[in-house]
mmCIF file of C-alpha atoms and ligand atoms in Angstrom:
data_model
loop_
_atom_site.group_PDB
_atom_site.id
_atom_site.type_symbol
_atom_site.label_atom_id
_atom_site.label_comp_id
_atom_site.label_asym_id
_atom_site.label_seq_id
_atom_site.Cartn_x
_atom_site.Cartn_y
_atom_site.Cartn_z
ATOM 1 C CA MET D 14 -11.348 -4.557 41.996
ATOM 2 C CA ALA D 15 -12.238 -5.496 38.302
ATOM 3 C CA THR D 16 -13.011 -2.548 36.093
ATOM 4 C CA ASN D 17 -15.325 -2.536 33.102
ATOM 5 C CA PRO D 18 -13.774 -3.729 29.815
ATOM 6 C CA THR D 19 -13.066 -1.171 27.197
ATOM 7 C CA THR D 20 -15.120 -1.548 24.025
ATOM 8 C CA ILE D 21 -13.055 -1.572 20.837
ATOM 9 C CA GLY D 22 -14.521 -0.998 17.445
ATOM 10 C CA LEU D 23 -12.692 -3.419 15.132
ATOM 11 C CA VAL D 24 -13.208 -2.110 11.507
ATOM 12 C CA PHE D 25 -12.089 -4.255 8.598
ATOM 13 C CA GLY D 26 -12.894 -5.178 4.864
ATOM 14 C CA GLY D 27 -13.079 -1.923 3.129
ATOM 15 C CA HIS D 28 -13.310 -0.654 -0.409
ATOM 16 C CA SER D 29 -9.923 -1.670 -1.623
ATOM 17 C CA GLY D 30 -7.964 -4.288 -3.616
ATOM 18 C CA GLU D 31 -6.673 -5.611 -0.398
ATOM 19 C CA HIS D 32 -10.316 -6.532 1.207
ATOM 20 C CA GLU D 33 -9.415 -10.172 1.484
ATOM 21 C CA VAL D 34 -5.959 -9.401 3.281
ATOM 22 C CA SER D 35 -7.833 -7.150 5.691
ATOM 23 C CA ILE D 36 -10.088 -9.838 6.794
ATOM 24 C CA ARG D 37 -7.300 -12.119 7.486
ATOM 25 C CA SER D 38 -5.455 -9.363 9.472
ATOM 26 C CA ALA D 39 -8.606 -8.644 11.512
ATOM 27 C CA VAL D 40 -8.822 -12.416 12.476
ATOM 28 C CA THR D 41 -5.419 -12.078 13.896
ATOM 29 C CA VAL D 42 -6.063 -8.687 15.624
ATOM 30 C CA LEU D 43 -9.176 -10.144 17.118
ATOM 31 C CA SER D 44 -7.256 -13.322 18.409
ATOM 32 C CA GLY D 45 -4.816 -10.771 20.151
ATOM 33 C CA LEU D 46 -7.584 -8.862 21.603
ATOM 34 C CA CYS D 47 -9.201 -11.925 22.981
ATOM 35 C CA SER D 48 -6.267 -13.694 24.436
ATOM 36 C CA GLY D 49 -4.155 -13.457 27.567
ATOM 37 C CA THR D 50 -4.974 -10.716 29.971
ATOM 38 C CA ASN D 51 -6.746 -8.807 27.129
ATOM 39 C CA VAL D 52 -9.738 -11.099 27.878
ATOM 40 C CA GLN D 53 -10.701 -9.082 30.931
ATOM 41 C CA ARG D 54 -9.431 -5.680 29.291
ATOM 42 C CA TYR D 55 -11.269 -5.618 26.050
ATOM 43 C CA GLU D 56 -14.743 -6.250 24.507
ATOM 44 C CA VAL D 57 -14.840 -6.204 20.769
ATOM 45 C CA ILE D 58 -17.557 -4.922 18.532
ATOM 46 C CA ALA D 59 -16.733 -5.988 14.882
ATOM 47 C CA PHE D 60 -17.837 -3.778 11.836
ATOM 48 C CA TYR D 61 -17.350 -4.932 8.355
ATOM 49 C CA ILE D 62 -17.030 -2.678 5.290
ATOM 50 C CA ASP D 63 -18.149 -4.540 2.333
ATOM 51 C CA ARG D 64 -16.373 -4.109 -1.158
ATOM 52 C CA ASP D 65 -18.891 -1.176 -2.125
ATOM 53 C CA GLY D 66 -18.100 0.646 1.193
ATOM 54 C CA ARG D 67 -21.293 -0.149 3.086
ATOM 55 C CA TRP D 68 -20.773 -0.610 6.683
ATOM 56 C CA TRP D 69 -22.262 -3.671 8.682
ATOM 57 C CA GLY D 70 -22.638 -4.395 12.330
ATOM 58 C CA PRO D 71 -21.428 -7.315 14.515
ATOM 59 C CA ASP D 72 -23.907 -9.890 12.979
ATOM 60 C CA LEU D 73 -22.586 -9.982 9.590
ATOM 61 C CA ALA D 74 -19.067 -8.779 10.636
ATOM 62 C CA ASN D 75 -18.611 -11.807 12.978
ATOM 63 C CA ARG D 76 -19.955 -14.191 10.154
ATOM 64 C CA VAL D 77 -17.089 -12.731 7.952
ATOM 65 C CA LEU D 78 -14.537 -13.272 10.584
ATOM 66 C CA ALA D 79 -15.652 -16.734 11.201
ATOM 67 C CA THR D 80 -15.762 -17.797 7.548
ATOM 68 C CA ARG D 81 -12.741 -15.657 6.632
ATOM 69 C CA GLN D 82 -14.678 -14.918 3.277
ATOM 70 C CA PRO D 83 -15.960 -11.659 2.101
ATOM 71 C CA ILE D 84 -19.568 -11.169 1.732
ATOM 72 C CA ASP D 85 -20.744 -9.381 -1.245
ATOM 73 C CA PRO D 86 -23.474 -6.748 -0.743
ATOM 74 C CA PRO D 87 -27.033 -8.071 -1.040
ATOM 75 C CA ASP D 88 -28.961 -7.410 -4.172
ATOM 76 C CA PRO D 89 -30.988 -5.100 -4.361
ATOM 77 C CA LEU D 90 -28.752 -2.641 -2.683
ATOM 78 C CA PRO D 91 -30.090 -1.443 0.850
ATOM 79 C CA PRO D 92 -31.672 2.071 0.690
ATOM 80 C CA LYS D 93 -29.702 5.244 0.202
ATOM 81 C CA GLY D 94 -28.233 6.529 3.526
ATOM 82 C CA PHE D 95 -27.210 2.901 4.643
ATOM 83 C CA ARG D 96 -23.664 3.883 4.345
ATOM 84 C CA SER D 97 -23.931 5.687 7.645
ATOM 85 C CA LEU D 98 -22.385 4.039 10.720
ATOM 86 C CA PRO D 99 -24.430 1.132 12.244
ATOM 87 C CA VAL D 100 -26.121 2.073 15.410
ATOM 88 C CA ASP D 101 -23.741 -0.034 17.616
ATOM 89 C CA SER D 102 -21.029 2.405 16.716
ATOM 90 C CA GLU D 103 -22.087 4.612 19.699
ATOM 91 C CA ALA D 104 -20.928 1.960 22.139
ATOM 92 C CA VAL D 105 -17.383 2.021 20.924
ATOM 93 C CA GLU D 106 -14.728 3.657 23.039
ATOM 94 C CA ILE D 107 -11.625 3.098 20.982
ATOM 95 C CA TRP D 108 -11.580 2.441 17.157
ATOM 96 C CA TYR D 109 -9.210 -0.142 15.686
ATOM 97 C CA PRO D 110 -9.001 0.142 11.960
ATOM 98 C CA VAL D 111 -7.834 -2.947 9.985
ATOM 99 C CA LEU D 112 -8.029 -1.667 6.520
ATOM 100 C CA HIS D 113 -5.330 -1.822 4.059
ATOM 101 C CA GLY D 114 -4.887 0.484 1.034
ATOM 102 C CA PRO D 115 -7.291 3.311 -0.196
ATOM 103 C CA TYR D 116 -10.248 4.187 2.073
ATOM 104 C CA GLY D 117 -8.533 3.014 5.246
ATOM 105 C CA GLU D 118 -4.721 3.398 5.237
ATOM 106 C CA ASP D 119 -4.996 6.787 3.555
ATOM 107 C CA GLY D 120 -6.400 8.930 6.228
ATOM 108 C CA THR D 121 -9.955 8.780 5.203
ATOM 109 C CA VAL D 122 -11.265 6.645 7.967
ATOM 110 C CA GLN D 123 -8.922 8.305 10.268
ATOM 111 C CA GLY D 124 -10.438 11.601 9.427
ATOM 112 C CA LEU D 125 -13.947 10.096 10.120
ATOM 113 C CA PHE D 126 -12.846 9.024 13.715
ATOM 114 C CA LYS D 127 -11.402 12.494 14.320
ATOM 115 C CA LEU D 128 -14.553 14.213 13.399
ATOM 116 C CA MET D 129 -16.399 11.835 15.680
ATOM 117 C CA ARG D 130 -13.805 12.931 18.353
ATOM 118 C CA GLN D 131 -13.193 9.385 19.271
ATOM 119 C CA PRO D 132 -9.609 7.695 19.784
ATOM 120 C CA PHE D 133 -8.314 5.330 17.191
ATOM 121 C CA VAL D 134 -5.352 3.081 16.874
ATOM 122 C CA GLY D 135 -2.549 3.993 14.439
ATOM 123 C CA ALA D 136 -1.353 6.980 12.411
ATOM 124 C CA GLY D 137 -3.480 10.155 12.070
ATOM 125 C CA VAL D 138 -4.775 11.782 9.052
ATOM 126 C CA LEU D 139 -1.510 13.564 7.944
ATOM 127 C CA GLY D 140 0.710 10.515 8.514
ATOM 128 C CA SER D 141 -1.623 8.159 6.874
ATOM 129 C CA ALA D 142 -2.296 10.353 3.787
ATOM 130 C CA LEU D 143 1.498 11.120 3.199
ATOM 131 C CA SER D 144 2.528 7.450 3.629
ATOM 132 C CA MET D 145 -0.105 6.304 1.334
ATOM 133 C CA ASP D 146 0.662 8.625 -1.599
ATOM 134 C CA LYS D 147 4.212 7.445 -2.986
ATOM 135 C CA LEU D 148 4.804 10.785 -4.526
ATOM 136 C CA ALA D 149 3.885 12.796 -1.587
ATOM 137 C CA ALA D 150 6.043 10.541 0.659
ATOM 138 C CA LYS D 151 9.071 10.805 -1.685
ATOM 139 C CA THR D 152 8.987 14.569 -1.435
ATOM 140 C CA VAL D 153 8.998 14.354 2.478
ATOM 141 C CA PHE D 154 11.755 11.865 2.476
ATOM 142 C CA ALA D 155 13.888 13.959 0.190
ATOM 143 C CA ASN D 156 13.349 16.902 2.397
ATOM 144 C CA ALA D 157 14.449 14.686 5.571
ATOM 145 C CA ASN D 158 17.596 13.795 3.525
ATOM 146 C CA LEU D 159 16.611 10.139 3.242
ATOM 147 C CA SER D 160 18.347 8.292 0.405
ATOM 148 C CA GLN D 161 15.673 6.978 -2.029
ATOM 149 C CA VAL D 162 16.074 5.520 -5.610
ATOM 150 C CA PRO D 163 16.003 8.079 -8.560
ATOM 151 C CA TYR D 164 12.454 8.756 -9.824
ATOM 152 C CA VAL D 165 10.195 10.918 -11.736
ATOM 153 C CA GLY D 166 6.686 11.739 -10.640
ATOM 154 C CA LEU D 167 3.859 12.537 -13.144
ATOM 155 C CA HIS D 168 0.269 13.063 -13.602
ATOM 156 C CA SER D 169 -2.120 11.057 -15.818
ATOM 157 C CA SER D 170 -2.957 14.307 -17.858
ATOM 158 C CA ASP D 171 0.717 14.552 -18.862
ATOM 159 C CA LEU D 172 0.015 11.381 -20.945
ATOM 160 C CA THR D 173 -2.957 12.580 -23.136
ATOM 161 C CA ASP D 174 -1.329 15.223 -25.170
ATOM 162 C CA PRO D 175 1.145 13.423 -27.738
ATOM 163 C CA TYR D 176 3.612 16.327 -27.605
ATOM 164 C CA GLN D 177 3.646 16.448 -23.705
ATOM 165 C CA ARG D 178 3.765 12.730 -23.710
ATOM 166 C CA LYS D 179 7.059 12.734 -25.752
ATOM 167 C CA ILE D 180 8.645 15.323 -23.607
ATOM 168 C CA ILE D 181 7.893 13.492 -20.483
ATOM 169 C CA PHE D 182 9.019 10.109 -21.812
ATOM 170 C CA ASP D 183 12.314 11.756 -23.035
ATOM 171 C CA HIS D 184 12.768 13.320 -19.556
ATOM 172 C CA ILE D 185 12.265 9.932 -17.708
ATOM 173 C CA GLU D 186 14.826 8.212 -20.200
ATOM 174 C CA THR D 187 17.372 11.016 -19.684
ATOM 175 C CA LYS D 188 17.016 10.915 -15.929
ATOM 176 C CA LEU D 189 16.525 7.104 -15.219
ATOM 177 C CA ARG D 190 18.312 3.969 -16.350
ATOM 178 C CA TYR D 191 16.108 0.978 -17.291
ATOM 179 C CA PRO D 192 14.662 -1.073 -15.888
ATOM 180 C CA TYR D 193 11.874 1.004 -14.395
ATOM 181 C CA PHE D 194 9.221 0.380 -11.893
ATOM 182 C CA VAL D 195 6.133 2.102 -12.896
ATOM 183 C CA LYS D 196 3.548 2.686 -10.154
ATOM 184 C CA PRO D 197 0.156 4.293 -9.332
ATOM 185 C CA ALA D 198 0.958 6.612 -6.303
ATOM 186 C CA ASN D 199 -2.016 5.328 -4.096
ATOM 187 C CA LEU D 200 -2.307 1.664 -4.146
ATOM 188 C CA GLY D 201 -0.697 -1.126 -2.228
ATOM 189 C CA SER D 202 0.054 -5.005 -2.335
ATOM 190 C CA SER D 203 1.983 -4.231 -5.678
ATOM 191 C CA LEU D 204 -1.312 -3.663 -7.480
ATOM 192 C CA GLY D 205 -0.934 -1.770 -10.772
ATOM 193 C CA ILE D 206 2.834 -1.968 -10.499
ATOM 194 C CA SER D 207 4.889 -3.101 -13.414
ATOM 195 C CA LYS D 208 8.727 -3.513 -14.232
ATOM 196 C CA VAL D 209 9.412 -2.174 -17.619
ATOM 197 C CA ARG D 210 12.630 -2.480 -19.703
ATOM 198 C CA ASN D 211 12.090 -0.196 -22.794
ATOM 199 C CA ARG D 212 9.844 2.563 -24.023
ATOM 200 C CA GLU D 213 7.116 0.336 -25.363
ATOM 201 C CA GLU D 214 6.822 -1.309 -22.019
ATOM 202 C CA LEU D 215 6.997 2.105 -20.331
ATOM 203 C CA GLU D 216 4.023 3.378 -22.529
ATOM 204 C CA TYR D 217 2.062 0.262 -21.641
ATOM 205 C CA GLY D 218 2.898 0.296 -17.897
ATOM 206 C CA LEU D 219 2.100 4.075 -17.553
ATOM 207 C CA THR D 220 -1.244 3.744 -19.509
ATOM 208 C CA SER D 221 -2.273 0.827 -17.285
ATOM 209 C CA ALA D 222 -1.288 2.445 -14.011
ATOM 210 C CA ALA D 223 -3.111 5.621 -15.086
ATOM 211 C CA LEU D 224 -6.258 3.854 -15.213
ATOM 212 C CA LEU D 225 -6.045 3.326 -11.355
ATOM 213 C CA ASP D 226 -4.565 6.497 -10.237
ATOM 214 C CA SER D 227 -4.028 9.958 -11.704
ATOM 215 C CA ARG D 228 -0.710 10.281 -9.753
ATOM 216 C CA LEU D 229 2.001 8.169 -11.079
ATOM 217 C CA VAL D 230 5.739 7.310 -10.245
ATOM 218 C CA VAL D 231 8.423 6.015 -12.363
ATOM 219 C CA GLU D 232 11.454 4.597 -10.292
ATOM 220 C CA GLU D 233 14.726 3.367 -11.357
ATOM 221 C CA GLY D 234 14.908 -0.286 -10.603
ATOM 222 C CA VAL D 235 17.686 -1.435 -8.272
ATOM 223 C CA SER D 236 19.014 -4.932 -7.325
ATOM 224 C CA ALA D 237 18.590 -5.037 -3.800
ATOM 225 C CA ARG D 238 17.552 -6.998 -0.741
ATOM 226 C CA GLU D 239 14.149 -5.955 0.703
ATOM 227 C CA LEU D 240 14.362 -5.229 4.573
ATOM 228 C CA GLU D 241 11.664 -3.997 6.780
ATOM 229 C CA CYS D 242 11.363 -2.458 10.167
ATOM 230 C CA ALA D 243 8.425 -2.058 12.438
ATOM 231 C CA VAL D 244 7.481 0.827 14.566
ATOM 232 C CA LEU D 245 5.292 1.126 17.823
ATOM 233 C CA GLY D 246 4.492 3.820 20.190
ATOM 234 C CA ARG D 247 3.143 7.436 20.433
ATOM 235 C CA ASP D 248 5.137 9.902 22.444
ATOM 236 C CA SER D 249 8.334 7.803 21.941
ATOM 237 C CA LEU D 250 8.430 5.473 19.002
ATOM 238 C CA LYS D 251 10.182 2.282 19.244
ATOM 239 C CA THR D 252 11.580 0.177 16.431
ATOM 240 C CA SER D 253 11.687 -3.624 16.226
ATOM 241 C CA VAL D 254 14.620 -5.753 14.876
ATOM 242 C CA VAL D 255 14.953 -5.750 11.052
ATOM 243 C CA GLY D 256 13.438 -8.387 8.907
ATOM 244 C CA GLU D 257 14.086 -9.455 5.253
ATOM 245 C CA VAL D 258 11.620 -10.870 2.607
ATOM 246 C CA HIS D 259 12.800 -13.646 0.418
ATOM 247 C CA PHE D 260 10.838 -14.544 -2.587
ATOM 248 C CA ASP D 261 10.991 -16.802 -5.605
ATOM 249 C CA ALA D 262 10.201 -14.181 -8.369
ATOM 250 C CA ASP D 263 11.911 -11.505 -10.307
ATOM 251 C CA TRP D 264 10.246 -8.954 -7.974
ATOM 252 C CA TYR D 265 7.647 -8.954 -5.206
ATOM 253 C CA ASP D 266 4.340 -8.766 -6.968
ATOM 254 C CA TYR D 267 0.909 -9.401 -5.801
ATOM 255 C CA ASP D 268 0.906 -13.223 -6.608
ATOM 256 C CA THR D 269 4.260 -13.702 -4.879
ATOM 257 C CA LYS D 270 3.116 -11.822 -1.889
ATOM 258 C CA TYR D 271 -0.153 -13.545 -1.435
ATOM 259 C CA THR D 272 0.381 -17.241 -2.711
ATOM 260 C CA ALA D 273 1.448 -19.594 0.043
ATOM 261 C CA GLY D 274 5.068 -20.895 -0.357
ATOM 262 C CA LEU D 275 6.249 -18.096 -2.886
ATOM 263 C CA SER D 276 7.952 -16.063 -0.142
ATOM 264 C CA SER D 277 9.381 -16.195 3.183
ATOM 265 C CA THR D 278 10.760 -14.065 5.892
ATOM 266 C CA VAL D 279 14.017 -14.073 7.666
ATOM 267 C CA ILE D 280 13.757 -12.471 11.202
ATOM 268 C CA PRO D 281 16.112 -11.023 12.279
ATOM 269 C CA ALA D 282 17.690 -10.297 8.956
ATOM 270 C CA GLU D 283 21.284 -11.416 8.415
ATOM 271 C CA LEU D 284 23.065 -7.955 8.437
ATOM 272 C CA PRO D 285 26.037 -6.293 9.910
ATOM 273 C CA GLU D 286 24.998 -4.419 13.006
ATOM 274 C CA ASN D 287 25.785 -0.990 11.632
ATOM 275 C CA VAL D 288 23.378 -1.686 8.789
ATOM 276 C CA SER D 289 20.487 -2.677 11.107
ATOM 277 C CA GLN D 290 21.316 0.397 13.079
ATOM 278 C CA ARG D 291 21.063 2.634 9.976
ATOM 279 C CA ILE D 292 17.874 1.128 9.071
ATOM 280 C CA ARG D 293 16.275 1.542 12.509
ATOM 281 C CA GLU D 294 17.614 5.374 12.524
ATOM 282 C CA GLN D 295 16.089 6.037 8.941
ATOM 283 C CA THR D 296 12.852 4.293 10.190
ATOM 284 C CA LEU D 297 12.377 6.853 12.960
ATOM 285 C CA LYS D 298 13.508 9.691 10.827
ATOM 286 C CA ALA D 299 10.869 8.808 8.224
ATOM 287 C CA CYS D 300 8.168 8.460 10.701
ATOM 288 C CA VAL D 301 8.964 11.829 12.319
ATOM 289 C CA ALA D 302 9.225 13.473 8.838
ATOM 290 C CA THR D 303 5.742 12.202 7.848
ATOM 291 C CA GLY D 304 4.130 12.720 11.206
ATOM 292 C CA VAL D 305 3.578 8.844 11.541
ATOM 293 C CA ILE D 306 2.701 7.671 15.020
ATOM 294 C CA GLY D 307 1.129 4.375 16.415
ATOM 295 C CA MET D 308 2.098 1.704 14.049
ATOM 296 C CA ALA D 309 3.896 1.481 10.974
ATOM 297 C CA ARG D 310 6.261 -0.794 8.842
ATOM 298 C CA VAL D 311 9.055 0.896 6.864
ATOM 299 C CA ASP D 312 10.551 -0.823 3.867
ATOM 300 C CA PHE D 313 14.076 -0.405 2.462
ATOM 301 C CA PHE D 314 15.958 -1.729 -0.362
ATOM 302 C CA TYR D 315 19.676 -2.573 0.418
ATOM 303 C CA ASN D 316 22.547 -3.364 -2.071
ATOM 304 C CA ALA D 317 25.138 -5.351 0.105
ATOM 305 C CA SER D 318 27.970 -5.024 -2.635
ATOM 306 C CA THR D 319 27.814 -1.303 -2.690
ATOM 307 C CA ASP D 320 26.457 -0.829 0.880
ATOM 308 C CA GLN D 321 23.644 1.434 -0.490
ATOM 309 C CA LEU D 322 20.427 1.716 1.401
ATOM 310 C CA TRP D 323 17.335 3.258 -0.046
ATOM 311 C CA ILE D 324 13.957 3.801 1.840
ATOM 312 C CA ASN D 325 11.102 2.562 -0.243
ATOM 313 C CA GLU D 326 7.955 3.287 1.670
ATOM 314 C CA ILE D 327 6.080 3.514 4.958
ATOM 315 C CA ASN D 328 2.965 1.223 5.557
ATOM 316 C CA THR D 329 0.860 2.732 8.258
ATOM 317 C CA LEU D 330 -1.491 -0.261 8.269
ATOM 318 C CA PRO D 331 0.780 -2.996 7.513
ATOM 319 C CA GLY D 332 -0.460 -6.549 6.865
ATOM 320 C CA PHE D 333 -1.361 -8.165 10.288
ATOM 321 C CA THR D 334 -2.181 -11.902 9.263
ATOM 322 C CA SER D 335 -0.413 -14.502 11.203
ATOM 323 C CA GLN D 336 2.123 -14.677 8.611
ATOM 324 C CA SER D 337 2.705 -10.957 8.280
ATOM 325 C CA MET D 338 5.943 -9.218 8.833
ATOM 326 C CA TYR D 339 4.693 -6.684 11.403
ATOM 327 C CA PRO D 340 3.506 -9.090 14.207
ATOM 328 C CA MET D 341 6.462 -11.308 13.452
ATOM 329 C CA LEU D 342 9.058 -8.444 13.790
ATOM 330 C CA TRP D 343 7.621 -7.652 17.298
ATOM 331 C CA GLU D 344 7.322 -11.221 18.351
ATOM 332 C CA ALA D 345 11.214 -11.580 17.514
ATOM 333 C CA SER D 346 11.562 -8.273 19.479
ATOM 334 C CA GLY D 347 10.056 -9.913 22.626
ATOM 335 C CA VAL D 348 6.433 -8.525 22.066
ATOM 336 C CA THR D 349 3.797 -11.254 21.929
ATOM 337 C CA LEU D 350 0.647 -10.817 19.791
ATOM 338 C CA ASP D 351 -1.502 -9.853 22.852
ATOM 339 C CA GLN D 352 0.978 -7.474 24.297
ATOM 340 C CA LEU D 353 1.287 -5.837 20.861
ATOM 341 C CA VAL D 354 -2.422 -5.314 20.269
ATOM 342 C CA HIS D 355 -2.730 -4.014 23.925
ATOM 343 C CA ARG D 356 0.194 -1.654 23.297
ATOM 344 C CA LEU D 357 -1.328 -0.392 19.998
ATOM 345 C CA VAL D 358 -4.672 0.270 21.704
ATOM 346 C CA GLN D 359 -2.743 2.202 24.325
ATOM 347 C CA THR D 360 -1.399 4.523 21.601
ATOM 348 C CA ALA D 361 -5.029 5.356 20.500
HETATM 349 N N1 LIG Q 21 12.804 0.847 -7.413
HETATM 350 C C1 LIG Q 21 12.672 -0.377 -7.333
HETATM 351 N N2 LIG Q 21 13.680 -1.279 -7.594
HETATM 352 C C2 LIG Q 21 13.577 -2.488 -7.380
HETATM 353 N N3 LIG Q 21 12.284 -3.247 -7.026
HETATM 354 C C3 LIG Q 21 11.296 -2.468 -6.825
HETATM 355 C C4 LIG Q 21 11.322 -1.055 -6.941
HETATM 356 N N4 LIG Q 21 10.243 -0.571 -6.655
HETATM 357 C C5 LIG Q 21 9.397 -1.576 -6.473
HETATM 358 N N5 LIG Q 21 10.110 -2.780 -6.412
HETATM 359 C C6 LIG Q 21 9.485 -4.026 -6.338
HETATM 360 O O1 LIG Q 21 8.014 -3.949 -6.278
HETATM 361 C C7 LIG Q 21 7.577 -4.310 -4.971
HETATM 362 C C8 LIG Q 21 6.307 -3.371 -4.710
HETATM 363 O O2 LIG Q 21 6.605 -2.106 -4.790
HETATM 364 P P1 LIG Q 21 6.102 -1.094 -3.526
HETATM 365 O O3 LIG Q 21 6.678 0.328 -3.967
HETATM 366 O O4 LIG Q 21 6.835 -1.640 -2.203
HETATM 367 O O5 LIG Q 21 4.757 -1.011 -3.668
HETATM 368 P P2 LIG Q 21 3.433 -1.586 -2.667
HETATM 369 O O6 LIG Q 21 3.073 -0.324 -1.981
HETATM 370 O O7 LIG Q 21 2.400 -2.028 -3.553
HETATM 371 O O8 LIG Q 21 4.083 -2.479 -1.736
HETATM 372 C C9 LIG Q 21 8.632 -4.208 -4.074
HETATM 373 O O9 LIG Q 21 8.557 -4.917 -2.909
HETATM 374 C C10 LIG Q 21 9.829 -4.612 -4.895
HETATM 375 O O10 LIG Q 21 9.938 -6.095 -5.082
HETATM 376 MG MG1 LIG Q 22 5.775 -2.520 -0.669
#
């Protein structure tokens, strides 16, 4: 006997620099929810969050999905209070956030669903927030004895007083060898990150990053391959095969990530089995330490000549476009797109 389909609330767009990527990810998730046996299982209601953070119901959301183009908020702005959830949200049984970066991958929308007491796909509030904040994540990784590159964490207020500023710069240069990567703690897609080779560039990199976030990280740059492993599950987390990103640039910056033809993936990565095994083990360890469940992609640096492996970061809402590593890692591990989104919904 046929049962009623489950209503999924697909939320995408969002108030973050990764708005466009989120639209492309949502198109892929939607196609997975509407193919194979999922056609009978699910009914999808789409919700679009515009770049200013306003929520829109299916009429506008479906238009954004069809055109794959963001819609900017109408002018004049809708009345105050419009930011509340659209009425159709009451019909939703399971929420499926496809929001990358701040206001989506950081525990905020997860907190909203939790307050509404409704199930949602992906990591919860703690796992999302810890993984989003590069400084917080590093503290947890260190505590779990996961190997990571040497770093210094600082606050933008450390940069305002000239005396304090000199102390911190001296400390960084004593502790780390150039080149460094300067990062705002709470962004993604390489936004606000710079590679710096001397104190002048460090000053500039930190000043620029401080405009984006008050929490900052300076890391020692390593020369390494970039490897990624995907996670899926709730009570028992499963890892995928390991993939590698290849790119034609000094480092994996925003343009290299999102310009067609500048990067490619190798799945599975060509690695000795013991290295893949170490990556899968550390992936699970990192997820357990941060409380991440549901979905994640864990990224590593690996120097083959010294056999050094460093964890870089956990992404709890990894890119989900048709070209993205997360769905491709699962495809290579024997899980097709429609099976993948179905299993993700089951973890909600
Ligand atoms: N310590 C480092 N050594 C070498 N490359 C780095 C380092 N940190 C970052 N990078 C480069 O910058 C990219 C983006 O950094 P990452 O920390 O992953 O930020 P995001 O969260 O924006 O993806 C990495 O994929 C890598 O190419
Ligand atoms: Mg990254």
